[in-house]
Amino acid sequence: MNSAAVVNFAPEKGSVEIREIPRPEIGNEDVLLEVANVGVCGSDLHQWTADHSWPVNYPVVLGHEFGGHIAALGKNVKGWKEGDRVVSETAAVIDKENPMTKQGLYNLDPTRKGFGYGVNGAMTRYVKVPARCLHNVPNSLSFEQACLTEPCCVAFNAVVGNGNIKPGDRVVVLGPGTIGILCAAMARLCGAEVAIVGLEADKGRLKIAEENYGCTPIIKDATPWAFERDGLGADMVIDAAGVSITLKNAINLVRPNGHISKVGWGKDPLGFSLDPLVQKNATLQGSFSHNWPIWERVIALLTSGALNVKPIIGGVWGIEDWHEAFEKMHKGEVVKSILKPV
Ligand SMILES: [Zn+2]
């Protein structure tokens, strides 16, 4: 039995279409996951518009932010049963012998392959998932929210794992996309005062961050806000903008001995001096992906309601309407689009 899937079939811009694909065969260590909901990620959009900087294994089913029910189990899978409600981590293929994997940082194994670019992802009815990727989703947490565990884990790692916010810190977030808004929400949970920065066109998304997460919205220049307290700058800057040049703003905004977490990707080279970073004795920290303990913590935050992702959900579309869902997010009309298999 075939199912409709959103397939990225070639490296050229716009090479995404609906294709009918067979139900995947699972191995002994895998489960077959019946997808309930799958979030559209900025990286899905990047592969669609062909301005991504990572290798893609064409043709590939898009989608790595997903949850659903276990439909079948491989014969070595223990601790799970058919019908269990789950979300899946993104590291679909890892090398168990890699030294990073051996210390629990399999997300940083350079040979890691993720859903939606390395192996078939979840924008379809059934996806093959290694059982080690699974996390339990309590009944009280809807799949529309649970499928956003992944971007919340990205934010958790950028703000908490790769930062050290103290209550009362001033934090500037550059870029009001999904990751930026979730980083801002996470910094608020840590007790920080948070400003989120975007352009005129981002007004709607900045308003969502203001009204739902208590952030100060700023169009363009965050300098006055960052320097308002003692004239030295923000304790932490989170660069979630997805263009390289914002790093210059981050370095200008951060206070001496402060911290910059860079979580946004941007493939363009930079054309400015990093001397101010040296002079400020500031830390510049890259932040990539997440691992098992982060997932457990984020699911707990979503379940308790401490972290509420409902305000960023701009709508739920059937798989066959992927184009509208992608387009709305691409234009910034919604923060996050969610798909549902049909
Ligand atoms: Zn993502």
Tab-separated table of C-alpha atoms and ligand atoms in Angstrom:
chain	number	residue	atom	x	y	z
A	1	MET	CA	0.000	0.000	0.000
A	2	ASN	CA	1.442	3.346	-1.049
A	3	SER	CA	1.167	6.675	0.751
A	4	ALA	CA	1.572	10.264	-0.404
A	5	ALA	CA	4.896	11.807	0.624
A	6	VAL	CA	6.505	15.244	0.278
A	7	VAL	CA	9.675	14.354	-1.642
A	8	ASN	CA	12.732	16.542	-2.272
A	9	PHE	CA	13.978	14.870	-5.462
A	10	ALA	CA	16.886	16.973	-6.769
A	11	PRO	CA	19.311	19.752	-5.772
A	12	GLU	CA	17.689	22.366	-8.027
A	13	LYS	CA	15.488	25.078	-6.519
A	14	GLY	CA	11.839	24.036	-6.201
A	15	SER	CA	12.515	20.280	-6.536
A	16	VAL	CA	9.791	19.165	-4.148
A	17	GLU	CA	6.632	17.271	-5.122
A	18	ILE	CA	4.115	14.753	-3.857
A	19	ARG	CA	5.060	11.169	-4.715
A	20	GLU	CA	3.447	7.882	-3.795
A	21	ILE	CA	5.890	5.739	-1.796
A	22	PRO	CA	5.614	2.201	-0.409
A	23	ARG	CA	5.406	1.533	3.321
A	24	PRO	CA	9.013	1.247	4.570
A	25	GLU	CA	10.473	-2.111	5.583
A	26	ILE	CA	11.764	-2.010	9.147
A	27	GLY	CA	14.846	-3.701	10.613
A	28	ASN	CA	15.120	-5.630	13.888
A	29	GLU	CA	15.984	-2.512	15.920
A	30	ASP	CA	13.352	-0.246	14.312
A	31	VAL	CA	9.724	0.617	14.745
A	32	LEU	CA	7.261	1.657	12.066
A	33	LEU	CA	5.838	4.966	13.211
A	34	GLU	CA	2.451	6.108	11.912
A	35	VAL	CA	2.826	9.867	11.689
A	36	ALA	CA	0.148	11.985	13.393
A	37	ASN	CA	1.727	15.402	12.785
A	38	VAL	CA	4.954	16.732	11.326
A	39	GLY	CA	6.269	20.268	11.666
A	40	VAL	CA	7.736	22.193	8.725
A	41	CYS	CA	11.259	23.299	9.631
A	42	GLY	CA	13.290	26.171	8.227
A	43	SER	CA	15.669	23.505	6.928
A	44	ASP	CA	12.847	21.882	4.897
A	45	LEU	CA	12.285	25.308	3.344
A	46	HIS	CA	16.029	25.693	2.694
A	47	GLN	CA	16.107	22.369	0.819
A	48	TRP	CA	13.022	23.417	-1.159
A	49	THR	CA	14.577	26.767	-2.133
A	50	ALA	CA	18.006	25.093	-2.549
A	51	ASP	CA	19.917	27.482	-0.301
A	52	HIS	CA	21.040	24.827	2.161
A	53	SER	CA	24.652	23.979	2.968
A	54	TRP	CA	24.367	20.297	3.964
A	55	PRO	CA	24.530	17.174	1.756
A	56	VAL	CA	21.130	15.714	0.808
A	57	ASN	CA	20.559	12.108	-0.216
A	58	TYR	CA	18.115	12.694	-3.152
A	59	PRO	CA	15.351	11.695	-3.491
A	60	VAL	CA	14.352	12.013	0.149
A	61	VAL	CA	11.068	12.444	2.046
A	62	LEU	CA	11.234	15.739	3.982
A	63	GLY	CA	10.329	16.226	7.635
A	64	HIS	CA	12.130	15.626	10.913
A	65	GLU	CA	9.792	17.180	13.505
A	66	PHE	CA	7.230	14.476	14.096
A	67	GLY	CA	5.237	12.310	16.402
A	68	GLY	CA	2.653	9.554	16.145
A	69	HIS	CA	1.784	5.997	17.130
A	70	ILE	CA	3.918	2.867	16.904
A	71	ALA	CA	2.371	0.700	14.162
A	72	ALA	CA	4.861	-2.212	14.142
A	73	LEU	CA	7.990	-3.282	16.003
A	74	GLY	CA	11.226	-4.947	14.912
A	75	LYS	CA	11.899	-8.228	16.677
A	76	ASN	CA	14.686	-6.895	18.953
A	77	VAL	CA	12.764	-3.833	20.127
A	78	LYS	CA	12.062	-3.887	23.855
A	79	GLY	CA	10.117	-1.535	26.105
A	80	TRP	CA	7.640	-0.342	23.446
A	81	LYS	CA	4.375	-1.709	22.121
A	82	GLU	CA	1.983	-1.119	19.241
A	83	GLY	CA	-0.130	1.995	19.760
A	84	ASP	CA	2.366	3.784	22.031
A	85	ARG	CA	2.372	7.578	21.573
A	86	VAL	CA	5.870	8.744	20.697
A	87	VAL	CA	8.057	11.468	19.245
A	88	SER	CA	11.333	10.719	17.515
A	89	GLU	CA	14.745	12.302	17.738
A	90	THR	CA	16.386	13.278	14.461
A	91	ALA	CA	19.663	11.300	14.434
A	92	ALA	CA	18.347	8.439	12.292
A	93	VAL	CA	21.774	6.979	11.519
A	94	ILE	CA	24.687	7.176	13.943
A	95	ASP	CA	27.970	5.330	14.367
A	96	LYS	CA	27.829	3.567	17.730
A	97	GLU	CA	31.641	3.382	17.759
A	98	ASN	CA	32.185	7.097	17.178
A	99	PRO	CA	33.901	8.684	20.222
A	100	MET	CA	31.234	11.417	20.327
A	101	THR	CA	28.482	8.789	20.390
A	102	LYS	CA	30.275	6.937	23.168
A	103	GLN	CA	30.042	10.024	25.367
A	104	GLY	CA	26.339	10.482	24.641
A	105	LEU	CA	26.922	13.257	22.099
A	106	TYR	CA	25.761	11.244	19.090
A	107	ASN	CA	24.260	14.485	17.733
A	108	LEU	CA	27.848	15.635	17.173
A	109	ASP	CA	29.004	12.458	15.423
A	110	PRO	CA	30.090	13.915	12.047
A	111	THR	CA	28.807	10.826	10.218
A	112	ARG	CA	25.312	11.240	11.706
A	113	LYS	CA	22.486	11.245	9.176
A	114	GLY	CA	19.172	12.858	9.998
A	115	PHE	CA	15.604	12.345	8.833
A	116	GLY	CA	14.551	14.525	5.927
A	117	TYR	CA	17.973	14.845	4.290
A	118	GLY	CA	20.067	11.727	5.051
A	119	VAL	CA	17.214	9.228	5.224
A	120	ASN	CA	13.483	9.425	4.475
A	121	GLY	CA	11.648	11.722	6.866
A	122	ALA	CA	8.115	12.013	8.180
A	123	MET	CA	6.087	14.044	5.672
A	124	THR	CA	4.147	10.892	4.818
A	125	ARG	CA	2.054	8.283	6.634
A	126	TYR	CA	4.709	5.789	7.755
A	127	VAL	CA	8.342	6.330	8.705
A	128	LYS	CA	11.005	3.852	9.789
A	129	VAL	CA	12.545	4.919	13.118
A	130	PRO	CA	15.279	3.255	15.185
A	131	ALA	CA	13.780	2.490	18.612
A	132	ARG	CA	16.662	4.328	20.343
A	133	CYS	CA	15.245	7.611	18.903
A	134	LEU	CA	11.856	7.267	20.628
A	135	HIS	CA	10.445	9.194	23.566
A	136	ASN	CA	7.105	8.633	25.242
A	137	VAL	CA	4.429	11.324	24.817
A	138	PRO	CA	1.879	11.553	27.674
A	139	ASN	CA	-1.804	11.375	26.668
A	140	SER	CA	-2.360	14.940	27.850
A	141	LEU	CA	0.057	16.355	25.260
A	142	SER	CA	-1.422	16.674	21.751
A	143	PHE	CA	0.646	15.605	18.741
A	144	GLU	CA	0.254	19.073	17.205
A	145	GLN	CA	2.309	20.344	20.132
A	146	ALA	CA	4.453	17.233	20.682
A	147	CYS	CA	5.708	17.283	17.080
A	148	LEU	CA	7.424	20.570	17.977
A	149	THR	CA	9.586	18.887	20.619
A	150	GLU	CA	12.496	18.944	18.156
A	151	PRO	CA	12.750	22.731	17.605
A	152	CYS	CA	12.197	23.209	21.360
A	153	CYS	CA	15.198	20.930	21.944
A	154	VAL	CA	17.262	23.040	19.527
A	155	ALA	CA	16.294	26.103	21.585
A	156	PHE	CA	16.961	24.359	24.898
A	157	ASN	CA	20.465	23.427	23.781
A	158	ALA	CA	21.232	26.918	22.429
A	159	VAL	CA	19.996	28.671	25.580
A	160	VAL	CA	20.599	26.224	28.425
A	161	GLY	CA	23.097	23.595	27.247
A	162	ASN	CA	25.321	26.068	25.407
A	163	GLY	CA	24.627	29.127	27.548
A	164	ASN	CA	24.568	29.972	31.232
A	165	ILE	CA	21.716	32.383	31.831
A	166	LYS	CA	21.114	33.612	35.350
A	167	PRO	CA	17.808	35.149	36.499
A	168	GLY	CA	17.788	38.837	35.702
A	169	ASP	CA	20.228	38.563	32.792
A	170	ARG	CA	19.537	40.628	29.696
A	171	VAL	CA	19.290	38.434	26.615
A	172	VAL	CA	18.933	39.614	23.016
A	173	VAL	CA	17.590	37.151	20.451
A	174	LEU	CA	18.285	37.981	16.805
A	175	GLY	CA	15.701	36.544	14.399
A	176	PRO	CA	12.003	35.904	15.162
A	177	GLY	CA	11.634	32.571	13.335
A	178	THR	CA	10.565	29.423	15.166
A	179	ILE	CA	13.986	28.849	16.714
A	180	GLY	CA	14.406	32.501	17.698
A	181	ILE	CA	10.992	32.688	19.377
A	182	LEU	CA	11.530	29.363	21.163
A	183	CYS	CA	14.999	30.507	22.325
A	184	ALA	CA	13.379	33.680	23.654
A	185	ALA	CA	10.703	31.652	25.462
A	186	MET	CA	13.386	29.368	26.922
A	187	ALA	CA	15.455	32.358	28.125
A	188	ARG	CA	12.320	33.732	29.804
A	189	LEU	CA	11.890	30.374	31.578
A	190	CYS	CA	15.452	30.828	32.862
A	191	GLY	CA	14.424	34.160	34.388
A	192	ALA	CA	16.015	36.515	31.873
A	193	GLU	CA	14.736	39.803	30.492
A	194	VAL	CA	14.504	39.125	26.775
A	195	ALA	CA	14.360	41.317	23.685
A	196	ILE	CA	13.694	39.759	20.285
A	197	VAL	CA	14.881	41.552	17.160
A	198	GLY	CA	13.525	41.459	13.620
A	199	LEU	CA	12.738	43.587	10.616
A	200	GLU	CA	9.633	45.626	9.791
A	201	ALA	CA	8.237	42.590	7.943
A	202	ASP	CA	8.553	40.480	11.116
A	203	LYS	CA	6.052	42.585	13.118
A	204	GLY	CA	3.452	39.799	13.356
A	205	ARG	CA	5.961	37.278	14.645
A	206	LEU	CA	7.505	39.774	17.097
A	207	LYS	CA	4.021	40.432	18.465
A	208	ILE	CA	3.555	36.703	19.115
A	209	ALA	CA	6.791	36.716	21.141
A	210	GLU	CA	5.677	39.817	23.050
A	211	GLU	CA	2.133	38.720	23.857
A	212	ASN	CA	2.789	35.069	24.671
A	213	TYR	CA	6.309	34.940	26.036
A	214	GLY	CA	6.773	38.368	27.624
A	215	CYS	CA	9.572	39.502	25.307
A	216	THR	CA	10.369	43.076	24.264
A	217	PRO	CA	9.912	43.336	20.481
A	218	ILE	CA	12.511	45.424	18.644
A	219	ILE	CA	12.610	46.371	14.976
A	220	LYS	CA	16.189	46.514	13.660
A	221	ASP	CA	18.466	48.083	16.295
A	222	ALA	CA	18.625	46.549	19.783
A	223	THR	CA	21.563	48.724	20.907
A	224	PRO	CA	19.580	51.073	23.207
A	225	TRP	CA	17.878	48.119	24.938
A	226	ALA	CA	21.084	46.107	25.284
A	227	PHE	CA	23.024	49.033	26.787
A	228	GLU	CA	20.186	50.553	28.830
A	229	ARG	CA	21.093	49.000	32.190
A	230	ASP	CA	24.749	49.873	32.720
A	231	GLY	CA	25.999	50.901	29.309
A	232	LEU	CA	27.966	47.681	28.713
A	233	GLY	CA	25.685	45.470	26.629
A	234	ALA	CA	23.652	42.270	26.915
A	235	ASP	CA	24.748	39.295	29.038
A	236	MET	CA	23.877	36.948	26.215
A	237	VAL	CA	23.028	37.264	22.533
A	238	ILE	CA	21.387	34.373	20.695
A	239	ASP	CA	21.888	34.572	16.943
A	240	ALA	CA	18.984	32.697	15.369
A	241	ALA	CA	18.721	34.815	12.244
A	242	GLY	CA	19.897	32.475	9.490
A	243	VAL	CA	22.113	35.068	7.790
A	244	SER	CA	25.821	35.354	8.537
A	245	ILE	CA	26.003	39.132	8.844
A	246	THR	CA	23.959	39.229	12.076
A	247	LEU	CA	27.004	37.887	13.899
A	248	LYS	CA	28.423	41.407	13.608
A	249	ASN	CA	25.367	42.753	15.472
A	250	ALA	CA	25.736	40.026	18.077
A	251	ILE	CA	29.360	41.026	18.745
A	252	ASN	CA	28.348	44.692	19.031
A	253	LEU	CA	25.492	43.928	21.435
A	254	VAL	CA	27.243	41.531	23.809
A	255	ARG	CA	28.855	42.898	26.998
A	256	PRO	CA	32.501	42.263	27.935
A	257	ASN	CA	32.888	38.681	29.147
A	258	GLY	CA	29.423	37.972	27.737
A	259	HIS	CA	28.239	35.041	25.676
A	260	ILE	CA	26.973	34.575	22.114
A	261	SER	CA	25.150	31.382	21.107
A	262	LYS	CA	24.997	31.011	17.333
A	263	VAL	CA	22.238	28.639	16.322
A	264	GLY	CA	21.175	30.138	12.969
A	265	TRP	CA	22.851	28.831	9.837
A	266	GLY	CA	24.026	31.116	7.020
A	267	LYS	CA	26.213	29.885	4.199
A	268	ASP	CA	27.686	33.240	3.167
A	269	PRO	CA	31.240	34.093	4.244
A	270	LEU	CA	31.823	37.033	6.564
A	271	GLY	CA	33.604	40.279	5.720
A	272	PHE	CA	34.401	41.930	9.036
A	273	SER	CA	36.949	41.821	11.823
A	274	LEU	CA	36.461	39.609	14.877
A	275	ASP	CA	38.745	41.873	16.937
A	276	PRO	CA	35.838	43.267	19.029
A	277	LEU	CA	35.084	39.673	20.084
A	278	VAL	CA	38.683	39.322	21.270
A	279	GLN	CA	38.697	42.706	22.980
A	280	LYS	CA	35.456	41.941	24.812
A	281	ASN	CA	36.765	38.567	25.942
A	282	ALA	CA	33.366	37.262	24.829
A	283	THR	CA	32.495	33.619	24.144
A	284	LEU	CA	31.203	32.667	20.719
A	285	GLN	CA	29.484	29.303	20.969
A	286	GLY	CA	28.023	27.275	18.101
A	287	SER	CA	24.959	25.233	18.983
A	288	PHE	CA	23.826	22.191	17.049
A	289	SER	CA	21.038	19.716	17.582
A	290	HIS	CA	20.307	17.936	20.884
A	291	ASN	CA	20.449	14.562	22.601
A	292	TRP	CA	18.412	12.207	24.785
A	293	PRO	CA	18.372	14.101	28.135
A	294	ILE	CA	17.339	17.331	26.380
A	295	TRP	CA	14.361	15.549	24.797
A	296	GLU	CA	13.173	14.168	28.121
A	297	ARG	CA	13.444	17.604	29.742
A	298	VAL	CA	11.624	19.404	26.911
A	299	ILE	CA	8.765	16.868	26.852
A	300	ALA	CA	8.362	17.505	30.598
A	301	LEU	CA	8.223	21.280	29.980
A	302	LEU	CA	5.635	20.846	27.201
A	303	THR	CA	3.541	18.457	29.294
A	304	SER	CA	3.460	20.690	32.371
A	305	GLY	CA	2.589	23.705	30.218
A	306	ALA	CA	5.663	25.630	31.423
A	307	LEU	CA	6.532	25.845	27.737
A	308	ASN	CA	3.467	26.433	25.559
A	309	VAL	CA	4.039	26.120	21.799
A	310	LYS	CA	0.410	26.673	20.764
A	311	PRO	CA	0.942	30.402	20.036
A	312	ILE	CA	3.508	29.684	17.326
A	313	ILE	CA	1.377	27.153	15.444
A	314	GLY	CA	0.054	28.968	12.371
A	315	GLY	CA	-2.100	26.145	11.041
A	316	VAL	CA	-2.359	22.459	10.174
A	317	TRP	CA	-2.392	21.398	6.517
A	318	GLY	CA	-2.884	18.012	4.858
A	319	ILE	CA	0.275	16.590	3.234
A	320	GLU	CA	-1.079	17.340	-0.262
A	321	ASP	CA	-1.302	21.037	0.660
A	322	TRP	CA	2.408	21.146	1.572
A	323	HIS	CA	3.052	23.984	-0.878
A	324	GLU	CA	0.689	26.388	0.890
A	325	ALA	CA	2.084	25.367	4.293
A	326	PHE	CA	5.677	25.938	3.097
A	327	GLU	CA	4.820	29.222	1.359
A	328	LYS	CA	3.068	30.723	4.414
A	329	MET	CA	6.075	29.976	6.588
A	330	HIS	CA	8.540	31.099	3.926
A	331	LYS	CA	6.787	34.476	3.672
A	332	GLY	CA	6.741	34.807	7.464
A	333	GLU	CA	2.918	34.895	7.545
A	334	VAL	CA	3.032	32.132	10.139
A	335	VAL	CA	5.783	31.119	12.563
A	336	LYS	CA	5.251	27.378	12.208
A	337	SER	CA	3.262	25.272	9.760
A	338	ILE	CA	2.236	21.742	10.660
A	339	LEU	CA	1.310	18.936	8.263
A	340	LYS	CA	-0.915	15.922	8.700
A	341	PRO	CA	-0.754	12.763	6.560
A	342	VAL	CA	-3.884	11.922	4.554
B	1	ZN	ZN	13.990	21.388	12.476
